[in-house]
Amino acid sequence: MTIAVVPGSFDPITAGHIDIIKRAAEIYDEVVVGIVVNPNKRCLFSLDARVDMVKEAIGWTDKIRVDAFDGLLVEFVRMHDARVIIRGLRAVSDFEHEFQMAQLNRRLDPEVETIFVMASPEYAYLSSSIVKEIARYGGNINGLVPPNVEKLLRDALA
Ligand code: ADP
């Protein structure tokens, strides 16, 4: 049984994240979406709000679980009996930071492997920040985020 962790800030979760999570769930027996408490990132949504929105967006399935974490990713991975970290790659610009993180995590725990999934072309331009920016200026975010997030974003930025 192979369990994979999909970590991220998910501030908010987008259609691009959901695509990666679902694709990971097709490959691995179980997927844990790890929502990070990142002190270096000022989030629009609280941790609890992000956990709830991700749970609602993904819907109930016994293959995908959602959990929050504060601390080292490799420890979170171990805690869930996982061995794999899944990260999405959208563009070459993602690569440098991701490569550094993957090497670092490998150094911290050589048994945990980072696997990269290429973004689907239709979501390759999509990021949480872009979505927040469009929503802030009243643009149409339909289809870029799940319906529950669309409403949450409008309320948060109203
Ligand atoms: P972080 O702050 O850890 O980068 P994010 O919530 O921004 O967290 O992203 C979580 C993961 O989802 C990252 O691996 C990121 O590359 C991936 N991701 C974000 N947006 C997309 C997208 N549109 N398509 C594919 N992967 C994506």
CSV table of C-alpha atoms and ligand atoms in Angstrom, one decimal:
chain,number,residue,atom,x,y,z
A,1,MET,CA,0.0,0.0,0.0
A,2,THR,CA,1.6,3.3,-1.1
A,3,ILE,CA,0.5,6.5,0.4
A,4,ALA,CA,1.4,9.9,-1.1
A,5,VAL,CA,1.3,13.3,0.4
A,6,VAL,CA,0.3,16.3,-1.6
A,7,PRO,CA,1.5,19.3,0.4
A,8,GLY,CA,0.7,23.0,-0.1
A,9,SER,CA,-0.7,26.2,1.2
A,10,PHE,CA,-4.0,25.9,-0.7
A,11,ASP,CA,-4.8,29.5,-0.1
A,12,PRO,CA,-7.3,28.9,-1.8
A,13,ILE,CA,-7.4,25.4,-3.4
A,14,THR,CA,-7.7,25.8,-7.2
A,15,ALA,CA,-8.8,23.6,-10.1
A,16,GLY,CA,-5.1,23.0,-10.8
A,17,HIS,CA,-4.6,21.6,-7.3
A,18,ILE,CA,-7.6,19.4,-7.6
A,19,ASP,CA,-6.3,18.1,-10.9
A,20,ILE,CA,-2.9,17.1,-9.3
A,21,ILE,CA,-4.7,15.5,-6.2
A,22,LYS,CA,-7.0,13.4,-8.4
A,23,ARG,CA,-4.2,12.3,-10.7
A,24,ALA,CA,-2.2,11.3,-7.6
A,25,ALA,CA,-5.2,9.3,-6.3
A,26,GLU,CA,-5.2,7.4,-9.6
A,27,ILE,CA,-1.6,6.3,-9.1
A,28,TYR,CA,-1.4,5.7,-5.3
A,29,ASP,CA,-3.5,3.7,-2.9
A,30,GLU,CA,-4.1,6.7,-0.7
A,31,VAL,CA,-3.5,10.4,-0.9
A,32,VAL,CA,-3.1,12.8,2.1
A,33,VAL,CA,-3.5,16.5,1.2
A,34,GLY,CA,-1.2,18.2,3.7
A,35,ILE,CA,-2.2,21.8,4.4
A,36,VAL,CA,0.8,23.7,5.6
A,37,VAL,CA,0.9,26.4,8.3
A,38,ASN,CA,3.5,28.6,6.6
A,39,PRO,CA,4.8,31.4,8.9
A,40,ASN,CA,6.5,33.0,5.9
A,41,LYS,CA,3.3,33.3,3.9
A,42,ARG,CA,0.5,35.6,4.8
A,43,CYS,CA,-2.6,33.7,3.9
A,44,LEU,CA,-6.0,35.1,3.1
A,45,PHE,CA,-7.7,32.1,4.7
A,46,SER,CA,-7.1,30.7,8.1
A,47,LEU,CA,-5.8,27.2,8.5
A,48,ASP,CA,-9.2,25.9,9.6
A,49,ALA,CA,-10.9,27.6,6.7
A,50,ARG,CA,-8.4,26.1,4.3
A,51,VAL,CA,-8.9,22.6,5.7
A,52,ASP,CA,-12.7,22.9,5.5
A,53,MET,CA,-12.6,24.3,1.9
A,54,VAL,CA,-10.3,21.5,0.7
A,55,LYS,CA,-12.5,18.8,2.4
A,56,GLU,CA,-15.6,20.3,0.8
A,57,ALA,CA,-13.9,20.7,-2.6
A,58,ILE,CA,-12.6,17.2,-2.9
A,59,GLY,CA,-15.7,15.6,-1.5
A,60,TRP,CA,-15.9,12.4,0.4
A,61,THR,CA,-13.7,9.6,-0.8
A,62,ASP,CA,-11.9,7.0,1.2
A,63,LYS,CA,-8.8,7.5,-1.0
A,64,ILE,CA,-8.1,11.1,-0.2
A,65,ARG,CA,-7.7,12.5,3.3
A,66,VAL,CA,-7.0,16.1,4.4
A,67,ASP,CA,-4.8,17.1,7.3
A,68,ALA,CA,-3.0,20.2,8.5
A,69,PHE,CA,0.6,20.3,9.6
A,70,ASP,CA,3.1,22.6,11.2
A,71,GLY,CA,6.8,21.6,11.0
A,72,LEU,CA,8.8,19.4,8.8
A,73,LEU,CA,7.1,17.9,5.8
A,74,VAL,CA,9.1,14.7,6.0
A,75,GLU,CA,7.8,14.2,9.5
A,76,PHE,CA,4.3,14.7,8.4
A,77,VAL,CA,4.9,12.2,5.6
A,78,ARG,CA,6.2,9.6,8.1
A,79,MET,CA,3.3,10.3,10.5
A,80,HIS,CA,0.9,9.2,7.7
A,81,ASP,CA,3.0,6.1,6.9
A,82,ALA,CA,3.7,7.7,3.5
A,83,ARG,CA,6.9,7.5,1.4
A,84,VAL,CA,6.0,9.8,-1.4
A,85,ILE,CA,5.7,13.6,-1.8
A,86,ILE,CA,3.8,14.8,-4.9
A,87,ARG,CA,4.5,18.3,-6.2
A,88,GLY,CA,3.1,19.9,-9.3
A,89,LEU,CA,5.3,21.6,-11.9
A,90,ARG,CA,3.7,24.4,-14.0
A,91,ALA,CA,6.7,26.0,-15.6
A,92,VAL,CA,10.5,26.1,-15.5
A,93,SER,CA,10.2,28.9,-12.9
A,94,ASP,CA,8.7,26.4,-10.4
A,95,PHE,CA,11.7,24.1,-10.9
A,96,GLU,CA,14.5,25.8,-9.0
A,97,HIS,CA,12.6,26.1,-5.7
A,98,GLU,CA,11.1,22.6,-6.1
A,99,PHE,CA,14.5,21.1,-6.9
A,100,GLN,CA,16.0,22.7,-3.8
A,101,MET,CA,13.1,21.5,-1.5
A,102,ALA,CA,13.2,17.9,-3.0
A,103,GLN,CA,17.0,17.8,-2.3
A,104,LEU,CA,16.6,19.1,1.2
A,105,ASN,CA,13.8,16.6,2.0
A,106,ARG,CA,15.9,13.8,0.6
A,107,ARG,CA,18.7,14.9,2.9
A,108,LEU,CA,16.4,15.0,5.9
A,109,ASP,CA,14.9,11.6,5.1
A,110,PRO,CA,16.4,9.6,2.2
A,111,GLU,CA,13.5,7.1,2.2
A,112,VAL,CA,11.0,9.8,1.3
A,113,GLU,CA,10.8,10.4,-2.5
A,114,THR,CA,9.5,13.5,-4.2
A,115,ILE,CA,7.6,12.9,-7.4
A,116,PHE,CA,6.7,15.7,-9.8
A,117,VAL,CA,3.5,15.8,-11.8
A,118,MET,CA,3.3,18.1,-14.8
A,119,ALA,CA,0.4,20.6,-14.6
A,120,SER,CA,-2.3,19.9,-17.2
A,121,PRO,CA,-2.0,22.5,-20.0
A,122,GLU,CA,-5.5,23.9,-19.1
A,123,TYR,CA,-4.3,24.8,-15.6
A,124,ALA,CA,-0.6,25.5,-16.2
A,125,TYR,CA,-1.2,29.3,-15.8
A,126,LEU,CA,-3.3,28.9,-12.6
A,127,SER,CA,-2.1,29.7,-9.1
A,128,SER,CA,-3.8,30.7,-5.9
A,129,SER,CA,-2.3,34.2,-6.1
A,130,ILE,CA,-3.6,34.7,-9.7
A,131,VAL,CA,-7.1,33.6,-8.6
A,132,LYS,CA,-7.0,36.0,-5.6
A,133,GLU,CA,-5.9,38.8,-7.9
A,134,ILE,CA,-8.7,38.2,-10.4
A,135,ALA,CA,-11.3,37.9,-7.6
A,136,ARG,CA,-10.1,41.1,-5.9
A,137,TYR,CA,-10.8,43.1,-9.1
A,138,GLY,CA,-14.2,41.4,-9.6
A,139,GLY,CA,-13.1,39.2,-12.5
A,140,ASN,CA,-14.7,35.9,-13.4
A,141,ILE,CA,-13.1,33.0,-11.5
A,142,ASN,CA,-15.7,30.4,-12.5
A,143,GLY,CA,-14.0,27.1,-13.4
A,144,LEU,CA,-10.7,28.2,-11.9
A,145,VAL,CA,-11.7,27.2,-8.4
A,146,PRO,CA,-14.4,24.8,-7.1
A,147,PRO,CA,-17.8,26.4,-6.5
A,148,ASN,CA,-17.5,26.5,-2.7
A,149,VAL,CA,-14.2,28.4,-3.0
A,150,GLU,CA,-15.8,30.9,-5.4
A,151,LYS,CA,-18.3,31.9,-2.8
A,152,LEU,CA,-15.7,32.0,0.0
A,153,LEU,CA,-13.4,34.2,-2.1
A,154,ARG,CA,-16.1,36.7,-2.8
A,155,ASP,CA,-17.0,36.9,0.9
A,156,ALA,CA,-13.4,37.2,2.0
A,157,LEU,CA,-12.7,40.0,-0.5
A,158,ALA,CA,-16.0,41.8,-0.3
B,1,ADP,P1,3.1,26.0,-1.9
B,1,ADP,O1,3.0,27.3,-1.1
B,1,ADP,O2,3.7,24.9,-1.0
B,1,ADP,O3,3.8,26.1,-3.2
B,1,ADP,P2,0.6,25.9,-3.3
B,1,ADP,O4,-0.7,25.8,-2.6
B,1,ADP,O5,0.9,27.1,-4.0
B,1,ADP,O6,1.6,25.6,-2.1
B,1,ADP,O7,0.8,24.7,-4.2
B,1,ADP,C1,0.8,23.4,-3.8
B,1,ADP,C2,1.2,22.4,-4.9
B,1,ADP,O8,0.3,22.5,-6.0
B,1,ADP,C3,2.6,22.8,-5.5
B,1,ADP,O9,3.3,21.6,-5.8
B,1,ADP,C4,2.3,23.5,-6.7
B,1,ADP,O10,3.3,23.4,-7.7
B,1,ADP,C5,1.1,22.8,-7.2
B,1,ADP,N1,0.2,23.6,-8.0
B,1,ADP,C6,-0.3,24.8,-7.8
B,1,ADP,N2,-1.1,25.2,-8.8
B,1,ADP,C7,-1.0,24.2,-9.7
B,1,ADP,C8,-1.6,24.1,-11.1
B,1,ADP,N3,-2.3,25.1,-11.6
B,1,ADP,N4,-1.3,23.0,-11.7
B,1,ADP,C9,-0.6,22.0,-11.2
B,1,ADP,N5,0.0,22.1,-10.0
B,1,ADP,C10,-0.2,23.2,-9.2
